[in-house]
Structures are given as C-alpha cells and as structure tokens.
Amino acid sequence: MNLAEIREYVGNILDYQPNITTYKQQLDDVINEQYFRLFNLKPFTFAQKEIKISAKTDIVVTGVVVTNNNNSITTSASQFTSDMDGMIIEIENVEYQIAYVNTGLQAFLTEVYAGSTATVSTTVKFRYLDMPSDCVEILQVMKRAMTLTPQEPGRMIAVTRYEDEYYNLPLNEVNLPNYWVPYDDYSITPPKFMTFSKTTSGSGHGVRKLELAATFSFAGKESALSATTTLSLADTEKVQFTYTNLENLTGLKYKVYVRSPDIGLNKFYTVADDAGTAEFAPSGGGTFTFTLPLVNFTDNFETKQERYSEVDGNTQRIRLYPRQDQDFELTVRYMYRPMKMID
C-alpha cells in the first residue's frame, strides 16, 4: 500500500471528515511516525543499508601562514581542498578545526590562532568519519577485499567509549585500523530567520505558488529546515533570497529548498540561484535571485534536483583505531531511517 491508500483506509475507519486537508496531514504524520518506529524497532533486513565511506590519510600542508589572533590561514601554493572542511589541523603541536576551505590558497579555522605569527608546516587529520544523515544505528564497519588478503581486517571490532578512555588509546597512532570507536554526534541548529521575497524581473515565468525554506550545512552535514515561507508569484516575478553575513569561523553555509504542493510537487528539493550557486558561503551575505519558472517543475526537475532528506540535524560519527595510514574505502552497514512518505 502507498501513502494515499493507507491514509484512505485509516480515514475511513476513523470516519472523521477524511477529505479535510488538515486532517489528511495529521493522518500522514501518524502514519509516518509508525513507519519510522517500525524501521527502528529491530535490525530487519529491509531496514538496513550498506554503503562505502572513504577514510583518508593525513595530509601535510606546507608553507602555511598563520597569524596571531586571526582565524584565516593561507598558503602560496594551492593545497587546501574542500574535503578538509570540518577536519582537524595540527599547527605547532596544537590542534584546531577547519571551519571551511575558501580556496586552495585559504582556509578558515573555527577559532582564532593563539600562537605566534609564522610560516609553518601543518598536518590535516581526517580523524572522524561521518555517517549518512539517515543512520539510526551502526551494525558493522568493514574493510573488505576483493581477494583473500591476510593483512585486511575485514570486519572491524567495535570499541566502546568506555574502553577507549579506560585504555587511553592514543589519538595520533597511525597504522592499519582494526577497530572503530563511536564519537560524539554532531548537531547543527537550523537557521531561524530566512528572508524570501518577491522581485519584479522579466516575464514569462508563469503564475506559481512556491514554498521556500533553507538549511545550514557544515562539512557535508546538514541541519533541519528553517520555517517555510510561501510566495504567490506573478508571471513577471522572481524569488529573492537575502541573508546577512555570518562569521567565517562558523563554517556554516546556506542551502535553499523549494516545493509547490499546488502543482503536486510535495517534496522539498534543493535549488541553485540564477548564477548557479547551490551553497552559499558564510561570509559576505547578500541578495540572490531565483527565477524558478513554472516550466521547470516537471518530472525531470525531480530527477535532477536533490531531495531534502528530512534530516534532524544530528550526524553520527566514528573514528578508526589506529587512524588510517593510507586512503581506505570502508563498507558500513547500518539501520536507517526511511524517507518520509509524502506523495
């Protein structure tokens, strides 16, 4: 049975004005709540996923200019990469966290550098591995091989936080990992005040009613949605998104989502502005325009755009012990939370 059939079945049993929109929404919430509980109840085979996760070795970044009481770090050669967002960087034997990489020549820390101004050699440590946003419980972490290889650990052994702390497993030991340790979940609070408005620009966009919202993202992790703004747009109007400058040490970026229930587009999908920007950097702020013409909202739109995953802003993380001494591809099997039934 799909959502509409389940709703009709429950609605007919309860016999309480089943055709009222609000009542249908309440039924949807009840159905989805039980749907999620079923997936979280036991490790049923249908409630499991198996994915590949990359575990990268440390990267040495040389000639890094660090400035006292400043969170910007720079190099003269392009060495910073976007996968370093949120990672640990060791500078003069002190660990900091990278807020985000601005360019190959510049990155920002989540706090100001406390040491002396200098040009130094640093080490970026990919210490933590983030699980997918739909991960409920990790079942297995494995380093599988195509052939029988004695050096490959296969199924890694889970070590509890208590054991990790009791045995004081060194954070900087690097070798072939055989164990995995759960780490603190990472949580992101959603943006509170989003400004979506209408602006007159051009024509031929179609008369449409759109619902818009935004999320914060940090190093590939995402928050829940902000409050929704509904705009009824004329043929000559576009959407204007305005946000104020965020401190670059937050590393938070904006993502914009849209849906249009009036035409049957009930799920939120991420969209880029007219310049093609899909994720807005924390520093700078500004006003961005989204045309989002009516002709865009077809089946092709749903296949091209990324659907909002109904995340709650909480991401599970682990670390390997010892930390990986080379780039590995790990296989992770976990219990997952299904996508919400909407259509």
Tab-separated table of C-alpha atoms in Angstrom:
chain	number	residue	atom	x	y	z
A	1	MET	CA	0.000	0.000	0.000
A	2	ASN	CA	1.172	3.539	-0.692
A	3	LEU	CA	0.575	6.602	1.483
A	4	ALA	CA	-2.717	7.593	-0.178
A	5	GLU	CA	-4.172	4.098	0.235
A	6	ILE	CA	-3.082	3.844	3.886
A	7	ARG	CA	-4.496	7.296	4.619
A	8	GLU	CA	-7.828	6.450	2.980
A	9	TYR	CA	-8.013	3.171	4.890
A	10	VAL	CA	-7.304	4.803	8.281
A	11	GLY	CA	-9.543	7.769	7.477
A	12	ASN	CA	-12.488	5.538	6.588
A	13	ILE	CA	-12.082	3.570	9.813
A	14	LEU	CA	-11.944	6.707	11.953
A	15	ASP	CA	-14.713	8.290	9.843
A	16	TYR	CA	-13.850	11.874	10.712
A	17	GLN	CA	-14.119	14.153	7.683
A	18	PRO	CA	-11.291	12.357	5.828
A	19	ASN	CA	-11.271	14.852	2.945
A	20	ILE	CA	-10.223	17.868	5.009
A	21	THR	CA	-6.620	18.844	4.194
A	22	THR	CA	-5.567	19.411	7.820
A	23	TYR	CA	-6.952	16.044	8.820
A	24	LYS	CA	-5.055	14.364	5.973
A	25	GLN	CA	-1.840	15.994	7.159
A	26	GLN	CA	-2.434	14.757	10.686
A	27	LEU	CA	-3.038	11.244	9.372
A	28	ASP	CA	0.180	11.469	7.346
A	29	ASP	CA	2.096	12.375	10.491
A	30	VAL	CA	0.624	9.441	12.431
A	31	ILE	CA	1.351	7.005	9.590
A	32	ASN	CA	4.916	8.204	9.152
A	33	GLU	CA	5.560	8.077	12.892
A	34	GLN	CA	4.620	4.384	12.948
A	35	TYR	CA	6.557	3.832	9.735
A	36	PHE	CA	9.733	5.218	11.354
A	37	ARG	CA	9.156	3.204	14.538
A	38	LEU	CA	8.952	0.009	12.515
A	39	PHE	CA	12.345	0.692	10.940
A	40	ASN	CA	13.883	1.497	14.327
A	41	LEU	CA	12.405	-1.471	16.163
A	42	LYS	CA	14.867	-4.218	15.161
A	43	PRO	CA	17.621	-4.700	12.562
A	44	PHE	CA	15.218	-6.101	9.975
A	45	THR	CA	16.903	-6.789	6.638
A	46	PHE	CA	14.635	-4.245	4.918
A	47	ALA	CA	15.740	-1.620	7.463
A	48	GLN	CA	19.444	-1.953	6.653
A	49	LYS	CA	21.735	-0.227	4.190
A	50	GLU	CA	25.299	-0.916	3.118
A	51	ILE	CA	27.413	1.964	1.825
A	52	LYS	CA	31.021	2.878	1.062
A	53	ILE	CA	32.788	5.575	3.099
A	54	SER	CA	36.222	6.994	2.321
A	55	ALA	CA	38.783	7.162	5.114
A	56	LYS	CA	41.688	9.388	4.108
A	57	THR	CA	45.203	9.529	5.413
A	58	ASP	CA	46.758	12.644	6.931
A	59	ILE	CA	47.830	15.402	4.548
A	60	VAL	CA	50.820	17.661	5.221
A	61	VAL	CA	50.268	21.249	4.094
A	62	THR	CA	53.491	23.229	3.929
A	63	GLY	CA	54.252	26.942	3.900
A	64	VAL	CA	51.119	27.851	5.840
A	65	VAL	CA	50.990	31.458	7.019
A	66	VAL	CA	49.325	31.713	10.443
A	67	THR	CA	48.614	35.000	12.171
A	68	ASN	CA	48.122	35.540	15.879
A	69	ASN	CA	44.514	36.285	16.861
A	70	ASN	CA	43.282	35.568	13.309
A	71	ASN	CA	41.366	32.528	12.045
A	72	SER	CA	42.491	32.822	8.400
A	73	ILE	CA	45.358	30.575	7.251
A	74	THR	CA	46.903	30.845	3.792
A	75	THR	CA	49.461	29.194	1.532
A	76	SER	CA	51.298	30.407	-1.554
A	77	ALA	CA	50.549	27.142	-3.409
A	78	SER	CA	47.080	25.616	-3.817
A	79	GLN	CA	46.985	22.862	-1.170
A	80	PHE	CA	43.640	23.173	0.623
A	81	THR	CA	40.771	21.017	-0.685
A	82	SER	CA	37.036	21.082	0.067
A	83	ASP	CA	37.129	17.673	1.787
A	84	MET	CA	39.171	19.312	4.557
A	85	ASP	CA	36.062	21.181	5.778
A	86	GLY	CA	35.485	20.316	9.427
A	87	MET	CA	38.710	18.324	9.764
A	88	ILE	CA	41.399	18.647	12.447
A	89	ILE	CA	44.571	20.574	11.581
A	90	GLU	CA	47.656	20.460	13.786
A	91	ILE	CA	49.607	23.731	13.914
A	92	GLU	CA	52.725	23.908	16.050
A	93	ASN	CA	51.610	20.876	18.110
A	94	VAL	CA	48.188	22.389	18.812
A	95	GLU	CA	45.021	21.055	17.184
A	96	TYR	CA	42.427	23.323	15.580
A	97	GLN	CA	39.376	22.597	13.445
A	98	ILE	CA	38.995	23.844	9.880
A	99	ALA	CA	35.705	25.733	9.542
A	100	TYR	CA	35.770	25.672	5.743
A	101	VAL	CA	38.108	25.926	2.800
A	102	ASN	CA	37.567	29.150	0.885
A	103	THR	CA	40.042	28.475	-1.934
A	104	GLY	CA	43.020	26.212	-2.492
A	105	LEU	CA	45.090	29.046	-1.013
A	106	GLN	CA	42.952	29.934	2.010
A	107	ALA	CA	41.052	28.193	4.804
A	108	PHE	CA	39.375	29.422	7.974
A	109	LEU	CA	39.594	27.932	11.458
A	110	THR	CA	36.686	27.670	13.902
A	111	GLU	CA	38.688	29.779	16.368
A	112	VAL	CA	41.471	32.325	16.140
A	113	TYR	CA	45.057	31.109	16.069
A	114	ALA	CA	46.612	31.561	19.519
A	115	GLY	CA	50.283	31.115	18.617
A	116	SER	CA	52.872	33.469	17.182
A	117	THR	CA	52.619	34.741	13.630
A	118	ALA	CA	54.784	32.497	11.429
A	119	THR	CA	55.052	30.352	8.321
A	120	VAL	CA	54.767	26.704	9.356
A	121	SER	CA	54.183	23.147	8.195
A	122	THR	CA	50.833	21.691	9.280
A	123	THR	CA	49.061	18.323	9.247
A	124	VAL	CA	45.391	17.874	8.343
A	125	LYS	CA	43.964	14.834	10.159
A	126	PHE	CA	40.889	13.055	8.850
A	127	ARG	CA	40.177	11.744	12.327
A	128	TYR	CA	36.400	11.481	12.257
A	129	LEU	CA	34.174	9.701	9.761
A	130	ASP	CA	30.615	10.973	9.389
A	131	MET	CA	27.778	8.543	8.876
A	132	PRO	CA	24.920	9.310	6.461
A	133	SER	CA	22.168	11.531	7.827
A	134	ASP	CA	19.672	8.638	7.827
A	135	CYS	CA	21.863	6.418	10.042
A	136	VAL	CA	19.998	5.175	13.131
A	137	GLU	CA	22.464	2.571	14.392
A	138	ILE	CA	25.771	1.256	13.038
A	139	LEU	CA	25.799	-2.521	12.667
A	140	GLN	CA	29.163	-3.247	11.048
A	141	VAL	CA	32.260	-1.378	9.874
A	142	MET	CA	34.377	-3.410	7.478
A	143	LYS	CA	37.416	-3.108	5.264
A	144	ARG	CA	36.596	-5.661	2.600
A	145	ALA	CA	38.969	-7.000	-0.036
A	146	MET	CA	38.295	-8.462	-3.475
A	147	THR	CA	40.595	-11.418	-2.698
A	148	LEU	CA	41.681	-13.273	0.434
A	149	THR	CA	44.272	-10.939	1.908
A	150	PRO	CA	45.677	-11.724	5.386
A	151	GLN	CA	46.504	-8.065	6.054
A	152	GLU	CA	42.918	-6.894	5.572
A	153	PRO	CA	40.982	-6.714	8.869
A	154	GLY	CA	37.609	-7.492	7.253
A	155	ARG	CA	35.060	-6.877	9.977
A	156	MET	CA	36.426	-4.269	12.355
A	157	ILE	CA	35.894	-4.651	16.079
A	158	ALA	CA	33.732	-2.076	17.840
A	159	VAL	CA	35.369	-0.458	20.877
A	160	THR	CA	33.132	1.366	23.336
A	161	ARG	CA	33.843	4.890	24.520
A	162	TYR	CA	34.466	3.458	27.996
A	163	GLU	CA	37.149	1.083	26.662
A	164	ASP	CA	38.668	3.833	24.522
A	165	GLU	CA	39.050	6.083	27.564
A	166	TYR	CA	39.983	3.296	30.007
A	167	TYR	CA	42.866	2.062	27.857
A	168	ASN	CA	43.715	5.624	26.767
A	169	LEU	CA	44.015	4.654	23.099
A	170	PRO	CA	46.336	7.289	21.575
A	171	LEU	CA	44.638	9.681	19.185
A	172	ASN	CA	47.717	10.043	17.000
A	173	GLU	CA	48.604	6.385	16.464
A	174	VAL	CA	48.609	5.741	12.704
A	175	ASN	CA	48.582	2.269	11.142
A	176	LEU	CA	46.217	-0.266	9.567
A	177	PRO	CA	42.962	0.208	11.531
A	178	ASN	CA	41.343	-2.815	13.158
A	179	TYR	CA	38.899	-1.083	15.500
A	180	TRP	CA	36.254	1.626	15.343
A	181	VAL	CA	35.157	3.865	18.196
A	182	PRO	CA	31.869	5.820	18.350
A	183	TYR	CA	32.365	9.541	18.793
A	184	ASP	CA	30.047	12.387	19.798
A	185	ASP	CA	27.182	13.044	17.403
A	186	TYR	CA	27.461	16.325	15.514
A	187	SER	CA	24.397	18.574	15.666
A	188	ILE	CA	23.539	21.651	13.600
A	189	THR	CA	20.784	24.053	14.614
A	190	PRO	CA	18.624	25.176	11.645
A	191	PRO	CA	18.514	28.828	10.562
A	192	LYS	CA	15.773	30.788	12.296
A	193	PHE	CA	15.058	33.868	10.202
A	194	MET	CA	15.053	33.409	6.435
A	195	THR	CA	14.111	36.294	4.146
A	196	PHE	CA	12.413	35.214	0.932
A	197	SER	CA	10.623	37.935	-1.001
A	198	LYS	CA	9.343	38.769	-4.497
A	199	THR	CA	11.082	40.939	-7.036
A	200	THR	CA	9.887	42.037	-10.488
A	201	SER	CA	12.256	40.910	-13.232
A	202	GLY	CA	11.465	39.888	-16.814
A	203	SER	CA	8.358	37.979	-17.836
A	204	GLY	CA	7.197	34.557	-18.963
A	205	HIS	CA	7.958	32.843	-15.660
A	206	GLY	CA	4.389	31.633	-15.156
A	207	VAL	CA	1.965	32.200	-12.316
A	208	ARG	CA	3.041	29.929	-9.454
A	209	LYS	CA	2.825	29.444	-5.712
A	210	LEU	CA	6.051	28.300	-4.091
A	211	GLU	CA	7.052	27.269	-0.584
A	212	LEU	CA	10.672	28.032	0.318
A	213	ALA	CA	12.948	27.136	3.204
A	214	ALA	CA	16.668	26.895	3.933
A	215	THR	CA	19.149	24.804	5.901
A	216	PHE	CA	22.622	25.254	7.311
A	217	SER	CA	25.296	22.872	6.067
A	218	PHE	CA	28.716	22.273	7.570
A	219	ALA	CA	31.365	19.951	6.110
A	220	GLY	CA	28.745	17.869	4.314
A	221	LYS	CA	26.414	17.707	7.318
A	222	GLU	CA	23.059	19.453	7.226
A	223	SER	CA	20.548	20.937	9.646
A	224	ALA	CA	16.785	20.575	9.664
A	225	LEU	CA	14.744	23.020	7.567
A	226	SER	CA	14.001	26.562	8.616
A	227	ALA	CA	10.432	27.799	8.846
A	228	THR	CA	8.679	27.800	5.457
A	229	THR	CA	7.857	30.958	3.510
A	230	THR	CA	5.009	30.847	0.944
A	231	LEU	CA	5.131	33.196	-2.054
A	232	SER	CA	2.475	33.651	-4.750
A	233	LEU	CA	4.391	34.846	-7.800
A	234	ALA	CA	3.102	36.629	-10.878
A	235	ASP	CA	4.377	35.935	-14.386
A	236	THR	CA	6.875	38.803	-14.053
A	237	GLU	CA	8.195	37.958	-10.580
A	238	LYS	CA	11.173	36.014	-9.237
A	239	VAL	CA	12.224	34.859	-5.771
A	240	GLN	CA	14.741	36.953	-3.874
A	241	PHE	CA	16.759	35.370	-1.045
A	242	THR	CA	18.555	37.703	1.354
A	243	TYR	CA	20.859	36.708	4.171
A	244	THR	CA	23.192	38.618	6.440
A	245	ASN	CA	26.878	37.978	6.847
A	246	LEU	CA	27.843	35.026	9.056
A	247	GLU	CA	31.190	34.863	10.792
A	248	ASN	CA	33.508	32.694	8.707
A	249	LEU	CA	34.636	30.804	11.818
A	250	THR	CA	31.181	29.155	11.919
A	251	GLY	CA	31.814	27.390	8.610
A	252	LEU	CA	28.038	27.299	8.084
A	253	LYS	CA	26.673	27.600	4.562
A	254	TYR	CA	23.112	28.126	3.362
A	255	LYS	CA	21.164	25.780	1.090
A	256	VAL	CA	17.764	26.754	-0.344
A	257	TYR	CA	14.860	24.342	-0.892
A	258	VAL	CA	11.578	24.742	-2.800
A	259	ARG	CA	8.330	22.858	-3.293
A	260	SER	CA	4.931	23.613	-4.835
A	261	PRO	CA	2.065	21.469	-3.475
A	262	ASP	CA	-0.422	23.289	-5.739
A	263	ILE	CA	1.058	21.505	-8.773
A	264	GLY	CA	1.748	18.224	-6.984
A	265	LEU	CA	5.382	18.912	-6.042
A	266	ASN	CA	5.013	17.982	-2.376
A	267	LYS	CA	8.652	17.273	-1.505
A	268	PHE	CA	11.336	19.891	-0.942
A	269	TYR	CA	14.206	19.981	-3.464
A	270	THR	CA	17.403	21.996	-3.308
A	271	VAL	CA	17.805	24.695	-5.958
A	272	ALA	CA	20.593	26.948	-7.194
A	273	ASP	CA	20.206	30.667	-7.803
A	274	ASP	CA	20.306	32.220	-11.279
A	275	ALA	CA	24.120	32.339	-11.121
A	276	GLY	CA	24.273	28.589	-10.450
A	277	THR	CA	25.212	28.844	-6.774
A	278	ALA	CA	23.727	25.956	-4.758
A	279	GLU	CA	25.515	26.502	-1.438
A	280	PHE	CA	26.116	29.989	-0.109
A	281	ALA	CA	29.365	30.673	1.770
A	282	PRO	CA	29.101	32.009	5.337
A	283	SER	CA	30.955	35.280	4.806
A	284	GLY	CA	29.690	38.011	2.523
A	285	GLY	CA	25.927	37.784	2.761
A	286	GLY	CA	23.871	39.457	0.069
A	287	THR	CA	20.776	39.130	-2.104
A	288	PHE	CA	20.325	36.263	-4.548
A	289	THR	CA	17.681	35.769	-7.227
A	290	PHE	CA	15.928	32.519	-8.172
A	291	THR	CA	13.777	32.568	-11.313
A	292	LEU	CA	12.194	29.127	-10.748
A	293	PRO	CA	9.823	29.325	-13.734
A	294	LEU	CA	6.705	27.185	-13.819
A	295	VAL	CA	8.020	25.149	-16.767
A	296	ASN	CA	10.873	23.870	-14.555
A	297	PHE	CA	8.587	21.885	-12.286
A	298	THR	CA	8.271	18.669	-14.243
A	299	ASP	CA	9.237	15.042	-13.622
A	300	ASN	CA	12.671	15.998	-14.927
A	301	PHE	CA	13.027	18.524	-12.095
A	302	GLU	CA	12.508	15.799	-9.504
A	303	THR	CA	15.119	13.540	-11.097
A	304	LYS	CA	17.739	16.286	-11.412
A	305	GLN	CA	17.418	18.029	-8.054
A	306	GLU	CA	18.473	16.691	-4.651
A	307	ARG	CA	15.503	15.906	-2.426
A	308	TYR	CA	15.563	17.170	1.133
A	309	SER	CA	16.268	14.142	3.285
A	310	GLU	CA	14.210	15.158	6.341
A	311	VAL	CA	17.350	15.172	8.491
A	312	ASP	CA	17.089	16.221	12.119
A	313	GLY	CA	20.448	17.981	12.116
A	314	ASN	CA	22.157	15.131	14.001
A	315	THR	CA	25.026	13.169	12.408
A	316	GLN	CA	26.663	10.091	13.930
A	317	ARG	CA	30.473	9.987	13.829
A	318	ILE	CA	33.155	7.383	14.448
A	319	ARG	CA	36.937	7.267	14.470
A	320	LEU	CA	39.195	4.402	13.490
A	321	TYR	CA	41.896	2.977	15.719
A	322	PRO	CA	44.656	3.217	14.764
A	323	ARG	CA	43.957	6.142	12.441
A	324	GLN	CA	44.257	5.104	8.801
A	325	ASP	CA	47.798	5.256	7.388
A	326	GLN	CA	46.563	5.381	3.785
A	327	ASP	CA	43.365	6.060	1.891
A	328	PHE	CA	40.831	3.316	2.546
A	329	GLU	CA	37.318	2.565	1.332
A	330	LEU	CA	35.254	1.185	4.184
A	331	THR	CA	31.983	-0.715	3.987
A	332	VAL	CA	29.446	0.343	6.601
A	333	ARG	CA	26.177	-1.468	7.221
A	334	TYR	CA	23.627	0.326	9.354
A	335	MET	CA	19.968	0.584	10.289
A	336	TYR	CA	18.449	3.553	8.529
A	337	ARG	CA	15.521	5.897	8.892
A	338	PRO	CA	13.424	5.769	5.705
A	339	MET	CA	12.440	8.822	3.723
A	340	LYS	CA	9.136	10.276	4.846
A	341	MET	CA	6.139	9.191	2.800
A	342	ILE	CA	4.795	12.361	1.204
A	343	ASP	CA	3.247	11.737	-2.223
